[in-house]
Amino acid sequence: MLGEILLRLNTLHNLFHMNPIFVALLLLMLPYQNMEVGICKMSTDKDFDIAANMGFEWHRGGVAWAGIEINLWGYHFYWKDADRLVNDSVRTGIKMLWPLAFTPWWCSSKGNVTYEDPDYYTYPPNNMSAWYNFVKTIAERYRGKITAWEIWNEEDLSYFWKGSVEEYVELIKYAYLALKEVDENNTVVMGGLALGDAGVGSYNPHFLEEFLELGGSQYVDVYAFHVYGDTLLQRYEYMRNMLEKYGEEKPLWVTEFGASTFEGGYTELGQALYIISGLLKMKNLGIERVMIYEFRDSGNNASDWESNLGIFRTDYSPKMVVFFLIIYLRIAHLMA
C-alpha cells in the first residue's frame, strides 16, 4: 500500500515541486493518534467506497428534518434517501455524524408558508413536541447505526437560524432528551458555530456565551465550531476560553474545515498544505474529531467559492490533497 501511495505521489512531483518520498517520511514521523478524521457531504455508493478506501472514519451528512417529515404527496415520512446514507455507512464501516436541522414547512414558525417558500426551514419549529417526536423517531430508526448527532448548523448566523438563543436552548434541550431516552450513549453535539460573519444575514458573536449563560451546557456532550481561512488558533482559543469561563471541560470537534480552489482562492497545492497542516495543528490542540468540507466540488463555476471546496472535482478526479490524505489517514490507522 505504501509503495502504491509513493508511486502516486511521484506522478505529482513536477506539480508541487517537492520530493514525494520526503513528504511521506515527514508524515511518518508525526503523531496521529487520538483524533479521528471525517469528510462532509457524501451522497453515493461510490463516494462511500472511495472514502473508506482512503481511510476516512466519519461522514458528516444526512437528510434535513424538512426532507424526511415532509407531509407532502401522500407521504408523512420519506426515508428513502436517509436509509441509503445509513446503509452505505454500515456497509463501509464509516461512522456518521448526523446533523439534525431545518424545520419542515408545516412546522415553521415563520407562519403562513408553503413548501415552496425559500427560507421557512431556518425558523424554529412552532411546536417543540413535533421536533421531539421527530428526533426520537429518527434515533429509534437508526439506533446502533448512528450514535453522534449534531443539533443544527451555524446557529450563530441568521442565514441558518432565525430564532433567538433562548429558542435554540429549547431546541437542543428537546433533542437531548429524545436522544438520551432512546439510547443514553448517544452523543449530542452542539451545532457547529460559524464564529464569523459569512456575509449573508446577521452574525451573533455572543451566541456561545449567551447559550452558556442560559444553562444550555447541560444539554451538550460535545461543542463544535467551523474553520475556514487562517482562523484556527483564534477560534480555538475563543472556544476554549469561553468554555473554561463557565467550567466546561467537554470535547471540541471541528465539524467543517476546508479550503476552496476557486479562482482567486487556494491553488491545489495550497489547499493540500492547508488541510494537512491544519489537521496536524488540531491534533496538537486536542481536537477530538475533524470533518473536512467536502468530498466533491458542488459545481463547475470556477469563480464561486462554495462550488470548489471538494477534495475531488465533480468528475471524481482527485485534487492534490487526496494523495496527502491517503498517506495521513493510512498511517493514522497504523499508529492508532
GROMACS .gro file of C-alpha atoms in nm:
model
  336
    1MET     CA    1   0.000   0.000   0.000
    2LEU     CA    2   0.275   0.248   0.090
    3GLY     CA    3   0.453   0.169  -0.237
    4GLU     CA    4   0.135   0.248  -0.428
    5ILE     CA    5   0.098   0.576  -0.241
    6LEU     CA    6   0.457   0.677  -0.315
    7LEU     CA    7   0.406   0.592  -0.681
    8ARG     CA    8   0.102   0.818  -0.695
    9LEU     CA    9   0.288   1.095  -0.520
   10ASN     CA   10   0.575   1.060  -0.766
   11THR     CA   11   0.345   1.134  -1.059
   12LEU     CA   12   0.268   1.471  -0.898
   13HIS     CA   13   0.632   1.556  -0.832
   14ASN     CA   14   0.662   1.822  -1.101
   15LEU     CA   15   0.335   1.983  -0.999
   16PHE     CA   16   0.408   2.067  -0.637
   17HIS     CA   17   0.789   2.083  -0.658
   18MET     CA   18   0.850   1.857  -0.359
   19ASN     CA   19   1.028   1.529  -0.316
   20PRO     CA   20   0.734   1.290  -0.255
   21ILE     CA   21   0.949   1.049  -0.055
   22PHE     CA   22   1.041   1.335   0.176
   23VAL     CA   23   0.671   1.419   0.218
   24ALA     CA   24   0.591   1.057   0.304
   25LEU     CA   25   0.878   1.028   0.551
   26LEU     CA   26   0.780   1.357   0.714
   27LEU     CA   27   0.425   1.234   0.767
   28LEU     CA   28   0.557   0.905   0.904
   29MET     CA   29   0.734   1.091   1.184
   30LEU     CA   30   0.428   1.283   1.301
   31PRO     CA   31   0.183   1.179   1.577
   32TYR     CA   32  -0.166   1.075   1.466
   33GLN     CA   33  -0.347   0.905   1.749
   34ASN     CA   34  -0.642   1.045   1.943
   35MET     CA   35  -0.801   1.241   1.658
   36GLU     CA   36  -1.041   1.089   1.406
   37VAL     CA   37  -1.095   1.246   1.065
   38GLY     CA   38  -1.412   1.253   0.858
   39ILE     CA   39  -1.545   1.404   0.538
   40CYS     CA   40  -1.862   1.605   0.473
   41LYS     CA   41  -2.138   1.564   0.216
   42MET     CA   42  -2.119   1.223   0.056
   43SER     CA   43  -2.422   1.101  -0.134
   44THR     CA   44  -2.349   0.792  -0.345
   45ASP     CA   45  -2.222   0.437  -0.301
   46LYS     CA   46  -1.913   0.540  -0.496
   47ASP     CA   47  -1.845   0.828  -0.254
   48PHE     CA   48  -1.853   0.594   0.045
   49ASP     CA   49  -1.638   0.330  -0.125
   50ILE     CA   50  -1.368   0.584  -0.212
   51ALA     CA   51  -1.377   0.742   0.134
   52ALA     CA   52  -1.350   0.403   0.305
   53ASN     CA   53  -1.055   0.303   0.087
   54MET     CA   54  -0.883   0.632   0.170
   55GLY     CA   55  -0.926   0.566   0.541
   56PHE     CA   56  -1.186   0.822   0.648
   57GLU     CA   57  -1.354   0.719   0.972
   58TRP     CA   58  -1.652   0.957   0.973
   59HIS     CA   59  -1.908   1.112   0.745
   60ARG     CA   60  -2.084   1.433   0.845
   61GLY     CA   61  -2.402   1.440   0.647
   62GLY     CA   62  -2.763   1.339   0.639
   63VAL     CA   63  -3.107   1.449   0.530
   64ALA     CA   64  -3.276   1.751   0.685
   65TRP     CA   65  -3.585   1.717   0.901
   66ALA     CA   66  -3.762   1.910   0.624
   67GLY     CA   67  -3.657   1.640   0.377
   68ILE     CA   68  -3.782   1.349   0.587
   69GLU     CA   69  -4.104   1.450   0.763
   70ILE     CA   70  -4.240   1.616   0.452
   71ASN     CA   71  -4.621   1.583   0.483
   72LEU     CA   72  -4.649   1.602   0.105
   73TRP     CA   73  -4.764   1.390  -0.189
   74GLY     CA   74  -4.920   1.127   0.032
   75TYR     CA   75  -4.610   1.089   0.249
   76HIS     CA   76  -4.573   1.174   0.615
   77PHE     CA   77  -4.218   1.043   0.647
   78TYR     CA   78  -3.992   0.991   0.345
   79TRP     CA   79  -3.697   0.772   0.446
   80LYS     CA   80  -3.550   0.655   0.115
   81ASP     CA   81  -3.257   0.898   0.095
   82ALA     CA   82  -3.177   0.875   0.466
   83ASP     CA   83  -3.187   0.494   0.463
   84ARG     CA   84  -2.948   0.483   0.169
   85LEU     CA   85  -2.692   0.702   0.351
   86VAL     CA   86  -2.715   0.494   0.667
   87ASN     CA   87  -2.690   0.167   0.474
   88ASP     CA   88  -2.375   0.292   0.299
   89SER     CA   89  -2.234   0.394   0.635
   90VAL     CA   90  -2.293   0.050   0.783
   91ARG     CA   91  -2.167  -0.127   0.470
   92THR     CA   92  -1.836   0.061   0.463
   93GLY     CA   93  -1.784   0.094   0.838
   94ILE     CA   94  -1.776   0.473   0.824
   95LYS     CA   95  -1.936   0.628   1.133
   96MET     CA   96  -2.191   0.905   1.088
   97LEU     CA   97  -2.228   1.246   1.246
   98TRP     CA   98  -2.586   1.329   1.152
   99PRO     CA   99  -2.694   1.695   1.166
  100LEU     CA  100  -3.049   1.729   1.299
  101ALA     CA  101  -3.162   2.052   1.141
  102PHE     CA  102  -3.401   2.254   0.930
  103THR     CA  103  -3.771   2.283   1.002
  104PRO     CA  104  -4.032   2.146   0.760
  105TRP     CA  105  -4.277   2.391   0.606
  106TRP     CA  106  -4.574   2.266   0.807
  107CYS     CA  107  -4.395   2.328   1.139
  108SER     CA  108  -4.212   2.654   1.064
  109SER     CA  109  -4.269   2.946   1.300
  110LYS     CA  110  -4.234   3.181   1.003
  111GLY     CA  111  -4.608   3.137   0.959
  112ASN     CA  112  -4.830   3.120   0.651
  113VAL     CA  113  -4.575   2.929   0.446
  114THR     CA  114  -4.583   2.662   0.180
  115TYR     CA  115  -4.309   2.415   0.091
  116GLU     CA  116  -4.211   2.649  -0.195
  117ASP     CA  117  -4.109   2.938   0.034
  118PRO     CA  118  -3.730   2.995   0.025
  119ASP     CA  119  -3.633   3.015   0.393
  120TYR     CA  120  -3.903   2.856   0.612
  121TYR     CA  121  -3.657   2.587   0.723
  122THR     CA  122  -3.431   2.838   0.903
  123TYR     CA  123  -3.705   2.931   1.153
  124PRO     CA  124  -3.755   2.747   1.483
  125PRO     CA  125  -4.035   2.490   1.490
  126ASN     CA  126  -4.367   2.624   1.611
  127ASN     CA  127  -4.427   2.301   1.800
  128MET     CA  128  -4.146   2.156   2.011
  129SER     CA  129  -4.342   1.835   2.060
  130ALA     CA  130  -4.321   1.776   1.685
  131TRP     CA  131  -3.945   1.833   1.697
  132TYR     CA  132  -3.906   1.599   1.995
  133ASN     CA  133  -4.112   1.330   1.822
  134PHE     CA  134  -3.906   1.356   1.503
  135VAL     CA  135  -3.575   1.332   1.688
  136LYS     CA  136  -3.698   1.032   1.885
  137THR     CA  137  -3.831   0.865   1.569
  138ILE     CA  138  -3.507   0.900   1.371
  139ALA     CA  139  -3.296   0.796   1.671
  140GLU     CA  140  -3.506   0.481   1.714
  141ARG     CA  141  -3.492   0.401   1.342
  142TYR     CA  142  -3.113   0.420   1.334
  143ARG     CA  143  -3.037   0.303   1.685
  144GLY     CA  144  -2.696   0.138   1.692
  145LYS     CA  145  -2.616   0.272   1.345
  146ILE     CA  146  -2.587   0.643   1.429
  147THR     CA  147  -2.463   0.745   1.772
  148ALA     CA  148  -2.347   1.105   1.712
  149TRP     CA  149  -2.597   1.381   1.640
  150GLU     CA  150  -2.526   1.748   1.568
  151ILE     CA  151  -2.807   1.985   1.660
  152TRP     CA  152  -2.845   2.237   1.378
  153ASN     CA  153  -2.570   2.413   1.185
  154GLU     CA  154  -2.407   2.755   1.230
  155GLU     CA  155  -2.689   2.875   1.453
  156ASP     CA  156  -2.492   3.193   1.523
  157LEU     CA  157  -2.579   3.303   1.166
  158SER     CA  158  -2.931   3.421   1.085
  159TYR     CA  159  -2.886   3.264   0.742
  160PHE     CA  160  -2.932   2.925   0.913
  161TRP     CA  161  -3.116   3.012   1.237
  162LYS     CA  162  -3.373   3.290   1.260
  163GLY     CA  163  -3.462   3.216   1.619
  164SER     CA  164  -3.320   3.354   1.941
  165VAL     CA  165  -3.052   3.196   2.159
  166GLU     CA  166  -3.328   3.110   2.407
  167GLU     CA  167  -3.515   2.924   2.134
  168TYR     CA  168  -3.200   2.734   2.042
  169VAL     CA  169  -3.154   2.626   2.403
  170GLU     CA  170  -3.511   2.495   2.394
  171LEU     CA  171  -3.441   2.317   2.065
  172ILE     CA  172  -3.129   2.139   2.187
  173LYS     CA  173  -3.297   2.054   2.518
  174TYR     CA  174  -3.576   1.861   2.346
  175ALA     CA  175  -3.329   1.693   2.110
  176TYR     CA  176  -3.106   1.592   2.402
  177LEU     CA  177  -3.397   1.446   2.597
  178ALA     CA  178  -3.523   1.249   2.296
  179LEU     CA  179  -3.180   1.114   2.201
  180LYS     CA  180  -3.091   1.008   2.554
  181GLU     CA  181  -3.430   0.844   2.601
  182VAL     CA  182  -3.362   0.623   2.300
  183ASP     CA  183  -3.000   0.549   2.392
  184GLU     CA  184  -2.812   0.712   2.677
  185ASN     CA  185  -2.490   0.655   2.480
  186ASN     CA  186  -2.598   0.889   2.200
  187THR     CA  187  -2.355   1.180   2.169
  188VAL     CA  188  -2.520   1.522   2.142
  189VAL     CA  189  -2.306   1.776   1.958
  190MET     CA  190  -2.392   2.146   1.969
  191GLY     CA  191  -2.435   2.273   1.613
  192GLY     CA  192  -2.101   2.382   1.469
  193LEU     CA  193  -2.063   2.756   1.520
  194ALA     CA  194  -1.955   2.973   1.227
  195LEU     CA  195  -1.768   3.213   1.460
  196GLY     CA  196  -1.752   3.472   1.185
  197ASP     CA  197  -1.962   3.690   0.959
  198ALA     CA  198  -2.035   3.492   0.644
  199GLY     CA  199  -2.163   3.799   0.460
  200VAL     CA  200  -2.521   3.671   0.443
  201GLY     CA  201  -2.771   3.767   0.710
  202SER     CA  202  -2.651   3.869   1.055
  203TYR     CA  203  -2.394   3.713   1.286
  204ASN     CA  204  -2.425   3.693   1.665
  205PRO     CA  205  -2.069   3.698   1.808
  206HIS     CA  206  -2.209   3.639   2.159
  207PHE     CA  207  -2.413   3.329   2.077
  208LEU     CA  208  -2.197   3.081   2.270
  209GLU     CA  209  -2.170   3.299   2.580
  210GLU     CA  210  -2.545   3.362   2.584
  211PHE     CA  211  -2.606   2.989   2.536
  212LEU     CA  212  -2.385   2.904   2.833
  213GLU     CA  213  -2.537   3.181   3.044
  214LEU     CA  214  -2.880   3.031   2.982
  215GLY     CA  215  -2.767   2.688   3.106
  216GLY     CA  216  -2.752   2.522   2.766
  217SER     CA  217  -2.440   2.327   2.860
  218GLN     CA  218  -2.649   2.065   3.041
  219TYR     CA  219  -2.780   1.950   2.701
  220VAL     CA  220  -2.439   1.917   2.531
  221ASP     CA  221  -2.183   1.636   2.523
  222VAL     CA  222  -1.953   1.797   2.264
  223TYR     CA  223  -1.901   2.154   2.140
  224ALA     CA  224  -1.827   2.222   1.773
  225PHE     CA  225  -1.706   2.502   1.551
  226HIS     CA  226  -1.608   2.557   1.188
  227VAL     CA  227  -1.273   2.661   1.042
  228TYR     CA  228  -1.205   2.831   0.709
  229GLY     CA  229  -0.909   3.050   0.625
  230ASP     CA  230  -0.642   3.143   0.877
  231THR     CA  231  -0.877   3.127   1.178
  232LEU     CA  232  -0.798   2.802   1.358
  233LEU     CA  233  -0.598   2.929   1.654
  234GLN     CA  234  -0.815   3.236   1.711
  235ARG     CA  235  -1.137   3.031   1.703
  236TYR     CA  236  -0.995   2.752   1.915
  237GLU     CA  237  -0.876   2.997   2.180
  238TYR     CA  238  -1.215   3.169   2.183
  239MET     CA  239  -1.399   2.840   2.227
  240ARG     CA  240  -1.165   2.706   2.494
  241ASN     CA  241  -1.155   3.034   2.691
  242MET     CA  242  -1.533   3.074   2.683
  243LEU     CA  243  -1.593   2.716   2.792
  244GLU     CA  244  -1.339   2.746   3.073
  245LYS     CA  245  -1.513   3.062   3.192
  246TYR     CA  246  -1.826   2.854   3.251
  247GLY     CA  247  -1.646   2.550   3.389
  248GLU     CA  248  -1.694   2.339   3.077
  249GLU     CA  249  -1.433   2.073   3.000
  250LYS     CA  250  -1.619   1.883   2.730
  251PRO     CA  251  -1.454   1.782   2.400
  252LEU     CA  252  -1.420   2.009   2.098
  253TRP     CA  253  -1.494   1.892   1.744
  254VAL     CA  254  -1.437   2.083   1.420
  255THR     CA  255  -1.734   1.982   1.206
  256GLU     CA  256  -1.640   2.182   0.895
  257PHE     CA  257  -1.284   2.251   0.781
  258GLY     CA  258  -1.185   2.327   0.426
  259ALA     CA  259  -1.023   2.540   0.159
  260SER     CA  260  -1.167   2.638  -0.177
  261THR     CA  261  -0.972   2.614  -0.503
  262PHE     CA  262  -1.189   2.873  -0.677
  263GLU     CA  263  -1.023   3.141  -0.891
  264GLY     CA  264  -0.854   3.381  -0.651
  265GLY     CA  265  -0.851   3.122  -0.374
  266TYR     CA  266  -0.609   2.843  -0.288
  267THR     CA  267  -0.409   2.662  -0.551
  268GLU     CA  268  -0.444   2.284  -0.533
  269LEU     CA  269  -0.106   2.267  -0.362
  270GLY     CA  270  -0.215   2.541  -0.125
  271GLN     CA  271  -0.535   2.351  -0.041
  272ALA     CA  272  -0.334   2.035   0.028
  273LEU     CA  273  -0.086   2.208   0.256
  274TYR     CA  274  -0.362   2.400   0.434
  275ILE     CA  275  -0.562   2.086   0.511
  276ILE     CA  276  -0.271   1.866   0.618
  277SER     CA  277  -0.108   2.135   0.831
  278GLY     CA  278  -0.447   2.214   0.983
  279LEU     CA  279  -0.503   1.851   1.078
  280LEU     CA  280  -0.165   1.839   1.250
  281LYS     CA  281  -0.233   2.162   1.439
  282MET     CA  282  -0.575   2.042   1.550
  283LYS     CA  283  -0.433   1.714   1.670
  284ASN     CA  284  -0.182   1.904   1.882
  285LEU     CA  285  -0.460   2.125   2.021
  286GLY     CA  286  -0.652   1.819   2.139
  287ILE     CA  287  -0.942   1.841   1.893
  288GLU     CA  288  -1.117   1.501   1.902
  289ARG     CA  289  -1.286   1.493   1.560
  290VAL     CA  290  -1.237   1.688   1.237
  291MET     CA  291  -1.472   1.682   0.938
  292ILE     CA  292  -1.316   1.804   0.613
  293TYR     CA  293  -1.553   2.002   0.393
  294GLU     CA  294  -1.622   1.850   0.145
  295PHE     CA  295  -1.596   1.529  -0.059
  296ARG     CA  296  -1.662   1.662  -0.411
  297ASP     CA  297  -1.693   2.005  -0.567
  298SER     CA  298  -2.059   2.102  -0.571
  299GLY     CA  299  -2.043   2.276  -0.909
  300ASN     CA  300  -1.827   2.375  -1.205
  301ASN     CA  301  -1.828   2.753  -1.163
  302ALA     CA  302  -1.457   2.825  -1.124
  303SER     CA  303  -1.523   3.170  -0.976
  304ASP     CA  304  -1.758   3.051  -0.699
  305TRP     CA  305  -1.604   2.986  -0.356
  306GLU     CA  306  -1.862   2.733  -0.240
  307SER     CA  307  -1.852   2.527  -0.560
  308ASN     CA  308  -1.483   2.443  -0.526
  309LEU     CA  309  -1.438   2.315  -0.170
  310GLY     CA  310  -1.415   1.948  -0.263
  311ILE     CA  311  -1.111   1.726  -0.235
  312PHE     CA  312  -1.235   1.570  -0.560
  313ARG     CA  313  -1.368   1.754  -0.864
  314THR     CA  314  -1.723   1.692  -0.984
  315ASP     CA  315  -1.600   1.417  -1.218
  316TYR     CA  316  -1.422   1.238  -0.929
  317SER     CA  317  -1.076   1.334  -1.049
  318PRO     CA  318  -0.864   1.392  -0.736
  319LYS     CA  319  -0.708   1.719  -0.632
  320MET     CA  320  -0.357   1.708  -0.486
  321VAL     CA  321  -0.484   1.695  -0.128
  322VAL     CA  322  -0.621   1.344  -0.188
  323PHE     CA  323  -0.273   1.195  -0.214
  324PHE     CA  324  -0.156   1.367   0.102
  325LEU     CA  325  -0.468   1.244   0.282
  326ILE     CA  326  -0.416   0.885   0.169
  327ILE     CA  327  -0.080   0.885   0.347
  328TYR     CA  328  -0.209   1.073   0.651
  329LEU     CA  329  -0.511   0.851   0.705
  330ARG     CA  330  -0.341   0.519   0.635
  331ILE     CA  331  -0.055   0.591   0.871
  332ALA     CA  332  -0.301   0.724   1.129
  333HIS     CA  333  -0.471   0.383   1.131
  334LEU     CA  334  -0.141   0.201   1.166
  335MET     CA  335  -0.034   0.415   1.460
  336ALA     CA  336  -0.369   0.432   1.642
   0.00000   0.00000   0.00000
